[in-house]
Amino acid sequence: MTKIEIIMADVRAKIATVTYLPGTRLPSVRATAKHHGFSPSTVVEAYERLQTDGIIVSRPGAGFYVCDIIAPLSLAAIGPNLDRAVDPLWVSRQSLETTSEALKPGCGWLPPDWLYAEGMRRGLRYVAKADTSVISEYASPLGLLELRQLLTRRMAGLGIEAKPAQVILTESGTQSIDLIFRFLLMPGDTVVVDDPCYFNFHALLRAHRVNVVGVPYTPTGPDVDAFASVLNEHKPRLYITNAAIHNPTGATLAPATAYRVLQLAQAAGLYIIEDDIFADFETTPAPRLAALDGLSKVFYIGSFSKTLSASMRCGYIAAPNEWVEHLLDLKIATGFGGGQLAAAVVLSALTDSGYRKHMAALHTRLARARAQTVPRLTKLGIVPWLIPQAGMFLWCKLPDSRSAAALANHCLSKGVVLAPGNTFSQSKNAESFMRFNVAQANDAKIFEVLAQALN
Amino acid sequence: MTKIEIIMADVRAKIATVTYLPGTRLPSVRATAKHHGFSPSTVVEAYERLQTDGIIVSRPGAGFYVCDIIAPLSLAAIGPNLDRAVDPLWVSRQSLETTSEALKPGCGWLPPDWLYAEGMRRGLRYVAKADTSVISEYASPLGLLELRQLLTRRMAGLGIEAKPAQVILTESGTQSIDLIFRFLLMPGDTVVVDDPCYFNFHALLRAHRVNVVGVPYTPTGPDVDAFASVLNEHKPRLYITNAAIHNPTGATLAPATAYRVLQLAQAAGLYIIEDDIFADFETTPAPRLAALDGLSKVFYIGSFSKTLSASMRCGYIAAPNEWVEHLLDLKIATGFGGGQLAAAVVLSALTDSGYRKHMAALHTRLARARAQTVPRLTKLGIVPWLIPQAGMFLWCKLPDSRSAAALANHCLSKGVVLAPGNTFSQSKNAESFMRFNVAQANDAKIFEVLAQALN
């Protein structure tokens, strides 16, 4: 960034975060120059460019003012001025945009042929023969009853008591979270996240213009003492976390931690979103906050994009009883009726006798991939923070405290997409960490590129 | 509503709309009693119940204060205290929730067997055989290229020049609008709507906490003089309207109106969303604002839920070039990658040789249904405001200025779901109007129930 761009970004960010309201007079050229330690001519140039962009206006003799029509929401402008390589949106887009030839050990999902494509194909053929109403009509507001019933049975297996009338189908896990955020959060509210946590939580929270506070994640869950002080100091409204297998660390919540977190949350009147999209990867079930809490302040969400297919969008929310009607109103207002087809295909694939067999084989395949990948990484001095019980992730420390962002930038130019640690970290304390996906790390070229880069 | 409930709803609404911030001291019991003309004991009871609900707290000797943790977003609370029968969400939910046995002349879509179910079935079977990446993987951020290319060719036929890189696939038409709202609007902004307009615009705008101003709709488009004064007086940020066939009136935008609206909008720096979900119903194409404007300030959106299927969710946005990247960031943050399957099925159905034939037959079928329905309504004194050139809607005036809301409530108890006028009207000036869907008005029972109710 040039000095001019720094000033422009600063003004844009203050407008985007409503620090500067429409009509606000900008600080004088002299004051801004002094503040940044730049020359006045740099500030003048920046202000003039902002004027050309239609963001501020000059009133002769009176200075510069923020235009009445303010700039549209720019997620890039709202966030802190991040290095693009650790911007959560950048990492998502790298994974989504790169061609299938690119190697993606930083990717957050399985390769397509590891998912349950056969079950999806059968589901599509089955649904092609369904009643015309299934083919053509909107779903009911809650969505396909049979799928909601199946989900409550699966939840019951994890100790979560939910009635089908508490389960709302959505378009995806992310949409589930977004809907709850819209419902619970106002700009300026504070939200607690795990540090590190799934990077798209950061992007989504940014879109909601809320304050985010991180709590260090330990191998058994969030650091409970730090969690207690954050509740005490910041009075947050919501805590969002993963169930089952934590992203990016692969850690599992211990029962004692779950119990203490919930006690603290209840005492503080905190809402919790428990994101369980990795549920089916578990081999030994971990405790669920939603089970302990009885869906009183916990919203439990999930989707099928990590095991069945990411191409057919379908997720769900199990919500506290009293919020179901409000969430449905919001779902209809913002997306109108859902469809029936995605839910019908997902139901068919999940109830298909092959799904269990597929998941059992996947567990074995992931264990094998983990066992292969760990020594290949440690040989390069890249050391897992822990060896997860299940799932696809390895959260690793780079040798000699190397910069993960620099490594990711370098490897991208060689066709290898990585996921640098600070993308996941609210405190930016994960500079020399990297998340690897063992299911996407089979190609020897990945380790050659890493070895060259680390030399 | 009891008097106590009125006071409670009033306080809740003021909290929801941020008129009362957390920590705000409520007006005294005496002042509130005087303001509403109720007794002080009623106010005390209402405040105590709000305290029980955890919304306000009493500080002894100092009065009542809004709690620091404010109530979650309730769309019902944010809106004016509407008669539930003219609440837009109520009408959506009636149509979505009622069983297929109910008669739904108030419904906004075609009966399932009028849609292109055969093409959807073929599309599902075709996609079941596609590459595993199509079955399993996220789409690219913009979505399936072939569908975006097809959409630009269709737009070109309407004079809209868009490149495939300007077209973003979404989950639905409503999600397209919601994404643009999130991008362009801040709470407190002003948005112009047609009066009357599609009722879910009201619900969605309510979820965005913006001010809404209506402009009367005439048989050739919005009243241009009223539009000019609204721009002048309210400095709105956005205008949202239908292209092709206006919902609920069935009117069509005249070229001269389109030109003047666009001139006024450009002079005022107004953004426009042009919602073209009824495009394929047109027999003679009307002008498109996006064509005149060259996608400079106009966002053009659509979906396939009214012709192909509402059960497979897929919509799109053609956006001004400079906003595409920002919209994509927001799409990823709020919904992550889209899927490929819905787009692939839609592409297959649209390019299928049967689609044109299906639409031609549908045009004829709708014209016949319109010709049958008009005399059945006029016989009851229910008179169309205009006879539309195309589409499914008839916007009708009831005899003797009868209340459409009362009629709708009565008919609902007889199993007939209607769409009363004020649901669509920002000014609530459509009390004795009713929208009928000619495709859902074939059953003689509808007219019997109406005749009895009007007697």
Short mmCIF file of C-alpha atoms in Angstrom, two decimals, chain A residues 158 160 172-178 180-181 194 197-201 204 217 238-247 251 253 272-280 282 287-290 298-306 315-318 393, chain B residues 138:
data_model
loop_
_atom_site.label_atom_id
_atom_site.label_comp_id
_atom_site.label_asym_id
_atom_site.label_seq_id
_atom_site.Cartn_x
_atom_site.Cartn_y
_atom_site.Cartn_z
CA LEU A 158 -25.96 -37.27 20.73
CA ILE A 160 -29.86 -33.53 22.16
CA SER A 172 -26.50 -24.29 4.18
CA GLY A 173 -24.62 -24.34 7.46
CA THR A 174 -23.37 -20.82 6.79
CA GLN A 175 -26.89 -19.61 6.07
CA SER A 176 -28.00 -21.16 9.36
CA ILE A 177 -25.40 -19.13 11.24
CA ASP A 178 -26.15 -16.00 9.26
CA ILE A 180 -29.16 -16.59 13.78
CA PHE A 181 -26.67 -13.70 13.65
CA ASP A 194 -12.44 -19.50 19.67
CA CYS A 197 -11.61 -20.63 14.79
CA TYR A 198 -13.10 -21.35 11.35
CA PHE A 199 -12.08 -18.33 9.29
CA ASN A 200 -15.44 -17.71 7.69
CA PHE A 201 -16.83 -16.89 11.15
CA LEU A 204 -19.48 -13.33 8.54
CA TYR A 217 -8.52 -22.74 22.34
CA LEU A 238 -23.14 -14.68 21.71
CA TYR A 239 -20.46 -17.37 21.60
CA ILE A 240 -19.96 -19.35 18.41
CA THR A 241 -17.98 -22.59 18.42
CA ASN A 242 -17.65 -25.95 16.68
CA ALA A 243 -18.97 -29.17 18.12
CA ALA A 244 -17.29 -32.55 17.69
CA ILE A 245 -14.10 -31.69 15.82
CA HIS A 246 -12.80 -28.17 16.19
CA ASN A 247 -11.80 -26.29 13.06
CA ALA A 251 -9.36 -30.74 19.10
CA LEU A 253 -14.33 -30.59 23.74
CA ILE A 272 -24.36 -20.02 21.95
CA ILE A 273 -24.22 -21.28 18.38
CA GLU A 274 -22.85 -24.81 18.26
CA ASP A 275 -21.78 -25.60 14.71
CA ASP A 276 -21.75 -29.38 14.26
CA ILE A 277 -21.01 -29.77 10.56
CA PHE A 278 -18.29 -32.33 11.31
CA ALA A 279 -20.57 -34.57 13.44
CA ASP A 280 -20.36 -37.57 11.11
CA GLU A 282 -16.48 -38.43 14.88
CA PRO A 287 -20.27 -33.92 24.58
CA ARG A 288 -22.57 -31.40 22.92
CA LEU A 289 -23.39 -28.06 24.56
CA ALA A 290 -26.89 -28.32 23.06
CA VAL A 298 -27.92 -22.95 22.48
CA PHE A 299 -28.70 -22.92 18.75
CA TYR A 300 -27.42 -26.15 17.22
CA ILE A 301 -26.65 -26.07 13.49
CA GLY A 302 -25.30 -28.39 10.84
CA SER A 303 -25.23 -29.27 7.16
CA PHE A 304 -24.30 -32.11 4.82
CA SER A 305 -21.69 -30.36 2.73
CA LYS A 306 -18.71 -32.09 4.35
CA GLY A 315 -28.44 -27.12 6.25
CA TYR A 316 -30.47 -26.91 9.44
CA ILE A 317 -30.97 -25.14 12.76
CA ALA A 318 -32.28 -26.72 15.95
CA PHE A 393 -7.44 -31.21 9.84
CA TYR B 138 -18.94 -26.13 -4.33
#
